[in-house]
PDB file of C-alpha atoms in Angstrom:
ATOM      1  CA  UNK A   1     119.726  68.571  29.220  1.00 47.00           C
ATOM      2  CA  UNK A   2     119.754  72.388  29.277  1.00 49.00           C
ATOM      3  CA  UNK A   3     120.828  72.399  32.953  1.00 50.00           C
ATOM      4  CA  UNK A   4     123.735  70.046  32.181  1.00 49.00           C
ATOM      5  CA  UNK A   5     124.957  72.274  29.336  1.00 49.00           C
ATOM      6  CA  UNK A   6     124.835  75.358  31.551  1.00 50.00           C
ATOM      7  CA  UNK A   7     126.836  73.518  34.222  1.00 52.00           C
ATOM      8  CA  UNK A   8     129.479  72.447  31.745  1.00 55.00           C
ATOM      9  CA  UNK A   9     129.799  75.997  30.395  1.00 60.00           C
ATOM     10  CA  UNK A  10     131.593  77.041  33.604  1.00 61.00           C
ATOM     11  CA  UNK A  11     134.340  74.401  33.226  1.00 68.00           C
ATOM     12  CA  UNK A  12     137.460  75.429  31.323  1.00 72.00           C
ATOM     13  CA  UNK A  13     138.792  72.152  29.924  1.00 76.00           C
ATOM     14  CA  UNK A  14     141.875  73.898  28.489  1.00 81.00           C
ATOM     15  CA  UNK A  15     143.290  74.741  31.932  1.00 77.00           C
ATOM     16  CA  UNK A  16     146.265  72.724  33.132  1.00 81.00           C
ATOM     17  CA  UNK A  17     145.518  70.545  36.154  1.00 79.00           C
ATOM     18  CA  UNK A  18     147.174  71.732  39.379  1.00 76.00           C
ATOM     19  CA  UNK A  19     150.327  69.869  40.364  1.00 83.00           C
ATOM     20  CA  UNK A  20     149.852  70.535  44.084  1.00 80.00           C
ATOM     21  CA  UNK A  21     147.267  71.931  46.477  1.00 78.00           C
ATOM     22  CA  UNK A  22     149.449  74.939  47.297  1.00 82.00           C
ATOM     23  CA  UNK A  23     147.676  78.306  47.164  1.00 79.00           C
ATOM     24  CA  UNK A  24     149.931  80.835  45.454  1.00 81.00           C
ATOM     25  CA  UNK A  25     147.678  83.897  45.323  1.00 87.00           C
ATOM     26  CA  UNK A  26     148.267  86.552  47.996  1.00 89.00           C
ATOM     27  CA  UNK A  27     146.228  86.735  51.177  1.00 91.00           C
ATOM     28  CA  UNK A  28     144.888  90.237  51.856  1.00 92.00           C
ATOM     29  CA  UNK A  29     143.385  90.957  55.274  1.00 92.00           C
ATOM     30  CA  UNK A  30     142.733  87.228  55.771  1.00 95.00           C
ATOM     31  CA  UNK A  31     141.056  86.752  52.363  1.00 95.00           C
ATOM     32  CA  UNK A  32     142.560  84.766  49.467  1.00 95.00           C
ATOM     33  CA  UNK A  33     140.869  84.732  46.070  1.00 95.00           C
ATOM     34  CA  UNK A  34     140.942  81.093  44.956  1.00 93.00           C
ATOM     35  CA  UNK A  35     138.999  81.424  41.698  1.00 90.00           C
ATOM     36  CA  UNK A  36     136.841  83.980  39.953  1.00 90.00           C
ATOM     37  CA  UNK A  37     135.263  84.162  36.529  1.00 88.00           C
ATOM     38  CA  UNK A  38     132.047  85.446  34.977  1.00 87.00           C
ATOM     39  CA  UNK A  39     130.100  82.545  36.584  1.00 87.00           C
ATOM     40  CA  UNK A  40     131.296  82.365  40.206  1.00 92.00           C
ATOM     41  CA  UNK A  41     133.836  83.469  42.824  1.00 94.00           C
ATOM     42  CA  UNK A  42     135.487  81.348  45.533  1.00 96.00           C
ATOM     43  CA  UNK A  43     137.534  82.768  48.441  1.00 96.00           C
ATOM     44  CA  UNK A  44     139.319  81.341  51.449  1.00 97.00           C
ATOM     45  CA  UNK A  45     138.705  83.485  54.531  1.00 98.00           C
ATOM     46  CA  UNK A  46     140.714  83.194  57.741  1.00 98.00           C
ATOM     47  CA  UNK A  47     139.016  84.409  60.915  1.00 98.00           C
ATOM     48  CA  UNK A  48     141.303  85.054  63.877  1.00 97.00           C
ATOM     49  CA  UNK A  49     139.272  86.885  66.504  1.00 96.00           C
ATOM     50  CA  UNK A  50     136.604  88.755  64.576  1.00 96.00           C
ATOM     51  CA  UNK A  51     135.921  89.472  60.914  1.00 97.00           C
ATOM     52  CA  UNK A  52     132.890  90.955  59.190  1.00 97.00           C
ATOM     53  CA  UNK A  53     132.104  90.069  55.582  1.00 96.00           C
ATOM     54  CA  UNK A  54     129.582  92.080  53.583  1.00 94.00           C
ATOM     55  CA  UNK A  55     126.855  89.916  52.056  1.00 94.00           C
ATOM     56  CA  UNK A  56     125.985  91.864  48.904  1.00 92.00           C
ATOM     57  CA  UNK A  57     125.395  88.889  46.586  1.00 92.00           C
ATOM     58  CA  UNK A  58     122.243  87.018  45.553  1.00 92.00           C
ATOM     59  CA  UNK A  59     123.442  84.381  48.034  1.00 94.00           C
ATOM     60  CA  UNK A  60     126.713  83.280  49.619  1.00 96.00           C
ATOM     61  CA  UNK A  61     127.672  79.686  50.418  1.00 97.00           C
ATOM     62  CA  UNK A  62     129.940  79.342  53.461  1.00 97.00           C
ATOM     63  CA  UNK A  63     131.768  76.214  54.646  1.00 98.00           C
ATOM     64  CA  UNK A  64     133.919  75.978  57.770  1.00 98.00           C
ATOM     65  CA  UNK A  65     136.946  73.855  56.833  1.00 97.00           C
ATOM     66  CA  UNK A  66     139.000  74.373  60.024  1.00 98.00           C
ATOM     67  CA  UNK A  67     138.377  75.603  63.557  1.00 98.00           C
ATOM     68  CA  UNK A  68     135.258  76.893  65.278  1.00 98.00           C
ATOM     69  CA  UNK A  69     133.454  80.069  66.272  1.00 98.00           C
ATOM     70  CA  UNK A  70     130.203  81.822  65.402  1.00 98.00           C
ATOM     71  CA  UNK A  71     128.473  83.943  62.793  1.00 97.00           C
ATOM     72  CA  UNK A  72     125.961  86.557  63.939  1.00 96.00           C
ATOM     73  CA  UNK A  73     125.701  84.684  67.242  1.00 95.00           C
ATOM     74  CA  UNK A  74     125.155  81.205  65.724  1.00 96.00           C
ATOM     75  CA  UNK A  75     127.716  78.546  66.638  1.00 98.00           C
ATOM     76  CA  UNK A  76     129.931  77.115  63.883  1.00 97.00           C
ATOM     77  CA  UNK A  77     132.539  74.315  63.763  1.00 97.00           C
ATOM     78  CA  UNK A  78     134.564  72.419  61.200  1.00 98.00           C
ATOM     79  CA  UNK A  79     132.029  70.825  58.839  1.00 97.00           C
ATOM     80  CA  UNK A  80     129.388  73.564  59.273  1.00 97.00           C
ATOM     81  CA  UNK A  81     127.838  74.817  56.023  1.00 97.00           C
ATOM     82  CA  UNK A  82     125.230  77.499  55.426  1.00 96.00           C
ATOM     83  CA  UNK A  83     123.768  79.720  52.742  1.00 96.00           C
ATOM     84  CA  UNK A  84     123.396  83.436  53.473  1.00 96.00           C
ATOM     85  CA  UNK A  85     120.577  84.698  51.221  1.00 94.00           C
ATOM     86  CA  UNK A  86     120.394  88.158  49.671  1.00 90.00           C
ATOM     87  CA  UNK A  87     119.445  90.875  52.142  1.00 89.00           C
ATOM     88  CA  UNK A  88     120.700  88.822  55.111  1.00 91.00           C
ATOM     89  CA  UNK A  89     123.120  91.605  56.016  1.00 93.00           C
ATOM     90  CA  UNK A  90     126.765  91.551  56.983  1.00 95.00           C
ATOM     91  CA  UNK A  91     128.186  88.302  58.353  1.00 97.00           C
ATOM     92  CA  UNK A  92     129.961  88.950  61.673  1.00 97.00           C
ATOM     93  CA  UNK A  93     132.306  86.038  62.418  1.00 98.00           C
ATOM     94  CA  UNK A  94     133.975  85.433  65.793  1.00 98.00           C
ATOM     95  CA  UNK A  95     136.484  82.720  66.645  1.00 98.00           C
ATOM     96  CA  UNK A  96     139.423  80.974  65.049  1.00 98.00           C
ATOM     97  CA  UNK A  97     138.429  79.304  61.789  1.00 98.00           C
ATOM     98  CA  UNK A  98     139.034  79.011  58.063  1.00 98.00           C
ATOM     99  CA  UNK A  99     136.115  79.378  55.677  1.00 98.00           C
ATOM    100  CA  UNK A 100     135.454  78.768  52.014  1.00 97.00           C
ATOM    101  CA  UNK A 101     132.982  81.360  50.698  1.00 97.00           C
ATOM    102  CA  UNK A 102     131.480  81.304  47.224  1.00 96.00           C
ATOM    103  CA  UNK A 103     128.820  83.063  45.197  1.00 95.00           C
ATOM    104  CA  UNK A 104     127.563  83.433  41.650  1.00 89.00           C
TER     105      UNK A 104
END
């Protein structure tokens, strides 16, 4: 019961539902902030060639939603998901792909 209440605390029921899936926030150096609050952050990251992301969070969840490539030498493709734990170091991406990255 306590876990359910904590989960519901991060939902803002007063927000208006989106009318489309269009992203209207600016993209800066391939990164678009999709949502951020005191509970979590979600970004869309476009990799075209190479891109290094610092991993300075307790953990980072990464999902490949388009394309393929690698991270720190490990192959990735659309549908790949992984968790980068704290202290895992920078994430060096290579390839042509779009990621969704999130952390608390």
